[in-house]
CSV table of C-alpha atoms in Angstrom, one decimal:
chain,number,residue,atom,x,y,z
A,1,UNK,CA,8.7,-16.4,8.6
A,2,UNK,CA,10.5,-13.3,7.7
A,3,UNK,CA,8.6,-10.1,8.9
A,4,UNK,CA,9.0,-6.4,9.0
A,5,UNK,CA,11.1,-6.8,12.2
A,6,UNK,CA,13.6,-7.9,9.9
A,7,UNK,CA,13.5,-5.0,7.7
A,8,UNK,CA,16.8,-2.3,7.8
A,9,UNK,CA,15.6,0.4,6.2
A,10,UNK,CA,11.5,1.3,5.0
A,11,UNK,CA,10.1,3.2,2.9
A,12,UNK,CA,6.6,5.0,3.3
A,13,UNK,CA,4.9,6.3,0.6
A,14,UNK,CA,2.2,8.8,1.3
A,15,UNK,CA,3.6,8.9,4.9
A,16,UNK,CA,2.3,13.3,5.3
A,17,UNK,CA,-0.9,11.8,7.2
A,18,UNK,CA,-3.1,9.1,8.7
A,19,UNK,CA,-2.4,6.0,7.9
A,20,UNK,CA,1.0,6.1,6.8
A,21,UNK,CA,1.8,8.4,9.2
A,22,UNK,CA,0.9,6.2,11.9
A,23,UNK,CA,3.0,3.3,10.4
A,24,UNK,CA,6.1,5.0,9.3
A,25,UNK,CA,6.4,6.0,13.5
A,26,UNK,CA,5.2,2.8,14.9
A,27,UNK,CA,8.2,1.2,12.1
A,28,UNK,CA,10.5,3.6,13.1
A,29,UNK,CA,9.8,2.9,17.0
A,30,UNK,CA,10.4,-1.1,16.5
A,31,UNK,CA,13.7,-2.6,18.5
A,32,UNK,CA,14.9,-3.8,15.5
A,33,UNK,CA,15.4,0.3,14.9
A,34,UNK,CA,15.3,0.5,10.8
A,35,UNK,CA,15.6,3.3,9.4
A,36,UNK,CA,12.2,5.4,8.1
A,37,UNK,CA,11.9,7.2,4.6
A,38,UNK,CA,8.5,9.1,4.7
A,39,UNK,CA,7.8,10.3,1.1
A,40,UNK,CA,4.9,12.7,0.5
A,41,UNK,CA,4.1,15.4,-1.5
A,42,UNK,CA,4.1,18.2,1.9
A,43,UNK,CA,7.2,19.5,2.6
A,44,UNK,CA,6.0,21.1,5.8
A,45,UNK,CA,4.3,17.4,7.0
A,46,UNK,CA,7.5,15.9,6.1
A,47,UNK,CA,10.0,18.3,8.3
A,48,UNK,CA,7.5,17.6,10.8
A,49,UNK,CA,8.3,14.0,10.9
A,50,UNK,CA,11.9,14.6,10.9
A,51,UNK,CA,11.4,15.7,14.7
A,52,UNK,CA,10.1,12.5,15.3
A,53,UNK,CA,13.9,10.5,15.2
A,54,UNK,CA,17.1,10.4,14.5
A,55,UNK,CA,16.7,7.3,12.3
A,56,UNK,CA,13.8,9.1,9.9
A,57,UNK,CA,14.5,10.3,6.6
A,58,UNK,CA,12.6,12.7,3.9
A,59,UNK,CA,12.0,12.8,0.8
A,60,UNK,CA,10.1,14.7,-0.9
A,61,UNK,CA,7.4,12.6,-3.2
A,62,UNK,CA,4.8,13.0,-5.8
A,63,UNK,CA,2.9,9.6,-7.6
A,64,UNK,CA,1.4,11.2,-10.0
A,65,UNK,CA,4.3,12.2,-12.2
A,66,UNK,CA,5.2,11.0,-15.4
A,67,UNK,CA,6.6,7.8,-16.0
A,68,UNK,CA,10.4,8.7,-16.5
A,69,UNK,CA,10.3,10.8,-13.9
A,70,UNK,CA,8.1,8.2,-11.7
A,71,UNK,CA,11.4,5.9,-12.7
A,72,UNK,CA,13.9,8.5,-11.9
A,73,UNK,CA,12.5,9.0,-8.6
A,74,UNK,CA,13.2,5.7,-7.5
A,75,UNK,CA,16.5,5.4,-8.7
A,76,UNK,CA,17.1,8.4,-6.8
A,77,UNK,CA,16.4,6.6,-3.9
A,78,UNK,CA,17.7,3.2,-4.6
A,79,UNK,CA,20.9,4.9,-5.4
A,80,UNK,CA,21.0,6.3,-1.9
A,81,UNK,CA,19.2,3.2,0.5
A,82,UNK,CA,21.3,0.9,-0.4
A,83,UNK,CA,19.7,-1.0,2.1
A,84,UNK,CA,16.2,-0.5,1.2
A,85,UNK,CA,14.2,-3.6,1.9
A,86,UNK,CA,10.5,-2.3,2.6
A,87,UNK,CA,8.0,-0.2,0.7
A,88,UNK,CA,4.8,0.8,2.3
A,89,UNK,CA,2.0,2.1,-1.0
A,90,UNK,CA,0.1,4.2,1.5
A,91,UNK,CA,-0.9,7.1,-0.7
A,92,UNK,CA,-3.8,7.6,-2.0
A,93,UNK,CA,-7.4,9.4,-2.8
A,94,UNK,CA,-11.0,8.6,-2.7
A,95,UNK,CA,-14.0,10.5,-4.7
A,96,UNK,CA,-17.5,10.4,-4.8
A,97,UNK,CA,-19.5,9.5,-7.8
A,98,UNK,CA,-23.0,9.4,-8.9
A,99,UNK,CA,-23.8,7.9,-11.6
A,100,UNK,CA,-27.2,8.4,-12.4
A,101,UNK,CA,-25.9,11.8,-13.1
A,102,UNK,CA,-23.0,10.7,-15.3
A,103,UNK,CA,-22.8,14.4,-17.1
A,104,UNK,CA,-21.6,15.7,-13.4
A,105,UNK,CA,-19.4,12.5,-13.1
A,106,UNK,CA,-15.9,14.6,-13.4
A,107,UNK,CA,-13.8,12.5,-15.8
A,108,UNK,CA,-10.1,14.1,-15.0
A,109,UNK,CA,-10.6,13.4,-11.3
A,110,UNK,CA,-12.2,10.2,-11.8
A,111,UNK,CA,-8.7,9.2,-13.9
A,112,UNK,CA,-6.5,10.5,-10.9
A,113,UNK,CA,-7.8,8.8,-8.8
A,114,UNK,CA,-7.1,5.3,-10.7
A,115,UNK,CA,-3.8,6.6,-11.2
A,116,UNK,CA,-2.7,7.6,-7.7
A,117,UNK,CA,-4.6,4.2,-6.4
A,118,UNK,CA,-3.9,1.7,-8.6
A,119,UNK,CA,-1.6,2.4,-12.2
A,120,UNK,CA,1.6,4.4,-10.1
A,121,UNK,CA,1.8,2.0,-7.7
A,122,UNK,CA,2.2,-0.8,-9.8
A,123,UNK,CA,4.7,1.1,-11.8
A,124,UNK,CA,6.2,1.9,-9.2
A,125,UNK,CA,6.9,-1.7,-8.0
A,126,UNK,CA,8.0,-2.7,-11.2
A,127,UNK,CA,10.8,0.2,-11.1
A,128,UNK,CA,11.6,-1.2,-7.6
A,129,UNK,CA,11.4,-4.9,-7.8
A,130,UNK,CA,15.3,-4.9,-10.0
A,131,UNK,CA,16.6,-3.9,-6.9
A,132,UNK,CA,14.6,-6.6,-4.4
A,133,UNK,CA,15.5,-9.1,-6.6
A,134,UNK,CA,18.4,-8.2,-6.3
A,135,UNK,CA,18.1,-8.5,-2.7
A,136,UNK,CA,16.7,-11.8,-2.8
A,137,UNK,CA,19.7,-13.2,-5.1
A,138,UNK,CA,21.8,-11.8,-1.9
A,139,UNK,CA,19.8,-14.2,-0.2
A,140,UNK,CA,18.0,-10.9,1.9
A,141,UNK,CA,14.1,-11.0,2.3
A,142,UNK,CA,12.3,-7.9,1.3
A,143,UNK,CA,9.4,-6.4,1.5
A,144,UNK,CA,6.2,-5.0,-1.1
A,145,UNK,CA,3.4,-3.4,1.0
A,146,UNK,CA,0.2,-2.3,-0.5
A,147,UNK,CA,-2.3,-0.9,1.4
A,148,UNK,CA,-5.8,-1.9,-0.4
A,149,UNK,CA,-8.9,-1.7,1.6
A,150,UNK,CA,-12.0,-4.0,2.9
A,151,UNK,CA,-13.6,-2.1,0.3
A,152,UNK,CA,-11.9,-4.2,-2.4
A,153,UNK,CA,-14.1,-7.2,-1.2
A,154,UNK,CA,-17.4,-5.6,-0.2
A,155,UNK,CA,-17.4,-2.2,-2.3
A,156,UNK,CA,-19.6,1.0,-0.8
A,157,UNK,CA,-21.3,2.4,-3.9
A,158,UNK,CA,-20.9,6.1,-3.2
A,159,UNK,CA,-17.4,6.0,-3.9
A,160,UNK,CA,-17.3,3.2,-6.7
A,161,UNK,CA,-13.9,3.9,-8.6
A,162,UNK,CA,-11.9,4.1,-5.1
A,163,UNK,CA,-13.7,0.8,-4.9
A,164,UNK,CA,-12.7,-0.5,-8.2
A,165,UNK,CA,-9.2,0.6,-7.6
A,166,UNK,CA,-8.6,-1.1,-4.5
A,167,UNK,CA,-10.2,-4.4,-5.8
A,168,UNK,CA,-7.5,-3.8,-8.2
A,169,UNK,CA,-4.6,-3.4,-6.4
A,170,UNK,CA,-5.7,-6.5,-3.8
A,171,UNK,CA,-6.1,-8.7,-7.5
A,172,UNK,CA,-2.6,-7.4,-8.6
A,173,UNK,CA,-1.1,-8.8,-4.9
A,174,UNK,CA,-2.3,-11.9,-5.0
A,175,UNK,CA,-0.9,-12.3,-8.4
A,176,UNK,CA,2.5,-10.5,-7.9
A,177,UNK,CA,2.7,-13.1,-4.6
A,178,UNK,CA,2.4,-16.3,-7.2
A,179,UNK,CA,5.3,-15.4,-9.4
A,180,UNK,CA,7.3,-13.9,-6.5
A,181,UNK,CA,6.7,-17.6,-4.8
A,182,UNK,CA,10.6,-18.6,-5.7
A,183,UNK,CA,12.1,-15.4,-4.5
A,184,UNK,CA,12.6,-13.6,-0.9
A,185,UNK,CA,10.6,-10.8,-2.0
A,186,UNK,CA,7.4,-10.7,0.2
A,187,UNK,CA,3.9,-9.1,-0.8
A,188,UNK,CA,2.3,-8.5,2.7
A,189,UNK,CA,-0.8,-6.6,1.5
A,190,UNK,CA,-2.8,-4.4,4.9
A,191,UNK,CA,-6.9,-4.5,4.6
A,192,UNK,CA,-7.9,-1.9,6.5
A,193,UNK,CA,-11.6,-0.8,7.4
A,194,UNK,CA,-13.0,2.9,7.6
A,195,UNK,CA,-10.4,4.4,10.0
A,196,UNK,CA,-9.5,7.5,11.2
A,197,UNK,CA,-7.9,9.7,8.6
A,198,UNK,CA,-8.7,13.0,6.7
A,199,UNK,CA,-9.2,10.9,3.5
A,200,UNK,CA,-12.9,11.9,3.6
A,201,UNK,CA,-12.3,15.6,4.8
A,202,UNK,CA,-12.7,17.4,1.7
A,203,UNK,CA,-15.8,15.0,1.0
A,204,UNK,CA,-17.8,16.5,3.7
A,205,UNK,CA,-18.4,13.4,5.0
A,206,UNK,CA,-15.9,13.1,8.0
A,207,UNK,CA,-18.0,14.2,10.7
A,208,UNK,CA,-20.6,11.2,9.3
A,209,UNK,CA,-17.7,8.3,9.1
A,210,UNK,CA,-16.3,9.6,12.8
A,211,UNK,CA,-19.2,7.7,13.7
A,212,UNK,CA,-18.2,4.5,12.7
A,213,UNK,CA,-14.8,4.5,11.9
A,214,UNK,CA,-11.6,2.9,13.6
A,215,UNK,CA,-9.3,5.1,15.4
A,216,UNK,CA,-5.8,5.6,14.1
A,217,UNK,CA,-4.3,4.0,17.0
A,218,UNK,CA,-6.6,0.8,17.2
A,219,UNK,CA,-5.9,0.4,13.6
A,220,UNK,CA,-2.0,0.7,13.4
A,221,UNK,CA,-1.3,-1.4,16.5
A,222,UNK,CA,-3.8,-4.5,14.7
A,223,UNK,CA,-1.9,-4.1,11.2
A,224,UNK,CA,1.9,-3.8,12.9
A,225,UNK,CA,0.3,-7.1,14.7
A,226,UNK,CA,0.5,-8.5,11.1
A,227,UNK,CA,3.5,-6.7,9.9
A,228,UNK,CA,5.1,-8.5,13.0
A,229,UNK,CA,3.8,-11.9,12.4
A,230,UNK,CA,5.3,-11.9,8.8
A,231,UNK,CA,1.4,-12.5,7.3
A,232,UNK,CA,1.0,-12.3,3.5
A,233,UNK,CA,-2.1,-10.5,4.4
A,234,UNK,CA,-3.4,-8.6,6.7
A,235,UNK,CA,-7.2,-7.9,7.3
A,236,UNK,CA,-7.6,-5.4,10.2
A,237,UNK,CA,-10.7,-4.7,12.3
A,238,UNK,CA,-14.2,-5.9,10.8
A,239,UNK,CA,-12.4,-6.8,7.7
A,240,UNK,CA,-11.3,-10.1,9.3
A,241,UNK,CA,-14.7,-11.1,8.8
A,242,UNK,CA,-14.7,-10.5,5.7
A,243,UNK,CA,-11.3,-12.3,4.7
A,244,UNK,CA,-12.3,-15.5,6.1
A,245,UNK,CA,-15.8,-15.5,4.3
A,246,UNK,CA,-14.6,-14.2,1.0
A,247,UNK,CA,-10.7,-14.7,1.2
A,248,UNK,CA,-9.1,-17.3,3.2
A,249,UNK,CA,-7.3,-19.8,1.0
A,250,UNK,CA,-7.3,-17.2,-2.0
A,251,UNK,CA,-3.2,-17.0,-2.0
A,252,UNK,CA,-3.1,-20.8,-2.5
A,253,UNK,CA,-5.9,-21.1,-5.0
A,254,UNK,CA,-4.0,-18.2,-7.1
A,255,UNK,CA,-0.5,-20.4,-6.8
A,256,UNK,CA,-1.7,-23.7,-7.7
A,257,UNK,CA,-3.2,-22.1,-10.9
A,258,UNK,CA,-0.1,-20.2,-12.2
A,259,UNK,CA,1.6,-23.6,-11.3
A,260,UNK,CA,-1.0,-25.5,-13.7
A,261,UNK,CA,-0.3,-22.6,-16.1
A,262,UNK,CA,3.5,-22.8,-16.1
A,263,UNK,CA,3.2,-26.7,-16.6
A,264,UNK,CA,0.3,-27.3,-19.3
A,265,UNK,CA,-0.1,-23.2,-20.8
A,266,UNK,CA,3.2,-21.4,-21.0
C-alpha cells in the first residue's frame, strides 16, 4: 500500500500554524527524509520553519487569489519540485453564524470562508493533478491530502458553513478517489476532531474548546499513524467512532456506483 513514507518531496498548504504545522515537521522528521514545502500566507511563521531543517522549504502562499494567479502559483512550484508527490490542503477558516439573525449574518465572510475551505482547494487540485498524472504514467504513486473535519459527518450548528464546507470537501474525496481508482494518484483524506489550534482564537471561544479539545501532539502522531499505514482515510480521535457508524464501506459504495455509471449511463 503505498504511503506517505514513500513520498520525496511534500507540500503543506496552510503550514504557518496548528495543524499543518504540526504535520509539515512530523513529515519532514520521517527516515524516509522528503523534503517539506510549507506554504502560508506569514512570512515571519514561514522563516520560522526554515530553522526547523535543512530539508524544509518556503513559499510564500495565499488561497484566496484569483484563479490565474491561483494557477500560476502552482506552476511556479511544479516548475521548481520536480519531484513533488504530496499535497497536504491544511488551510483554512471557521466563522460563526446565527441565523435567526440572518441581517447580522455577514455575507462577504460567510463567501470566504467557502472559498478558502472548499472552492480553492479543489481548484487547486485540478491545477495540480496534470502533474500527478503525470507521475502516475511514470509509474510513481502520489499523493492528494485534504484535511476535512468530523464535523463533515456530525455538523456543530454554531459554525454551520465551516460545517457545510467540510461536508463538502469529504463528498468531493470520495468522488475524486472513484475516478482516480486506475491511477497511482492517492486521495488520503485526515478527519480530525476539535484539536488544539488557534482556529477558534479570534472567535472567543478558545478558552471554552481547551476544555475538550485534542492536543496538537496527540492528534498529529494518530493522523501520521494513518499517513504511515497508506489509509484512504483517516478518522483521528472520537471521530473513529463516527467513521465506523456513518462511514465505513462509503469508498466502496461510491466506486461500485461510478462503475455502474460508466457501464449503463455514460
Amino acid at each position: 500500500m503505498p504511503s506517505i513514507l514513500d513520498c520525496k518531496c511534500v507540500l503543506v498548504i496552510g503550514a504557518t500554524s496548528g495543524i499543518g504545522r504540526a504535520l509539515a515537521l512530523a513529515i519532514h522528521a520521517l527516515p524516509s527524509e522528503p523534503l517539506v514545502i510549507v506554504a502560508g500566507r506569514r512570512q515571519g511563521r514561514l522563516d520560522e520553519l526554515l530553522k526547523e531543517g535543512d530539508r524544509i522549504r518556503a513559499v510564500r502562499f495565499d488561497v484566496n487569489r484569483e484563479r490565474n494567479e491561483l494557477k500560476n502559483a502552482v506552476q511556479d512550484i511544479v516548475a521548481e519540485y520536480r519531484d513533488l508527490d504530496a499535497v497536504i490542503f491544511s488551510s483554512g477558516i471557521q466563522e460563526l453564524y446565527n441565523f435567526t439573525n440572518p441581517e447580522q449574518v455577514d455575507l462577504d465572510e460567510l463567501e470566504r470562508e467557502w472559498s478558502t475551505n472548499y472552492t480553492a482547494i479543489v481548484i487547486m487540485i485540478t491545477f495540480f493533478l496534470p502533474h500527478f498524472l503525470k507521475l502516475s504514467q511514470e509509474g510513481r504513486p502520489s499523493f492528494i491530502i485534504p484535511i476535512t473535519s468530523g464535523l463533515a459527518m456530525t455538523p456543530a450548528a454554531w459554525v454551520p458553513n465551516y460545517c457545510a464546507t467540510k461536508a463538502a470537501l469529504h463528498s468531493f474525496s470520495l468522488s475524486l478517489n472513484a475516478q482516480l481508482k486506475n491511477t497511482k494518484v492517492n486521495i488520503m483524506e485526515i478527519m480530525p476532531p476539535l484539536v488544539e489550534s488557534e482556529l477558534h482564537d479570534h472567535q472567543g471561544t478558545a478558552p471554552m474548546m481547551s476544555k475538550f479539545w485534542m492536543p496538537l501532539v496527540d492528534f498529529t502522531k494518530e493522523a501520521m499513524e494513518g499517513l504511515k499505514r497508506g489509509d484512504l482515510q483517516i478518522p483521528v480521535g472520537t471521530n473513529a467512532e463516527q467513521w465506523n457508524e456513518f462511514e465505513k464501506g462509503k469508498i466502496e459504495r461510491v466506486a461500485r456506483l461510478l462503475e455502474h455509471f460508466e457501464r449503463y449511463g455514460a
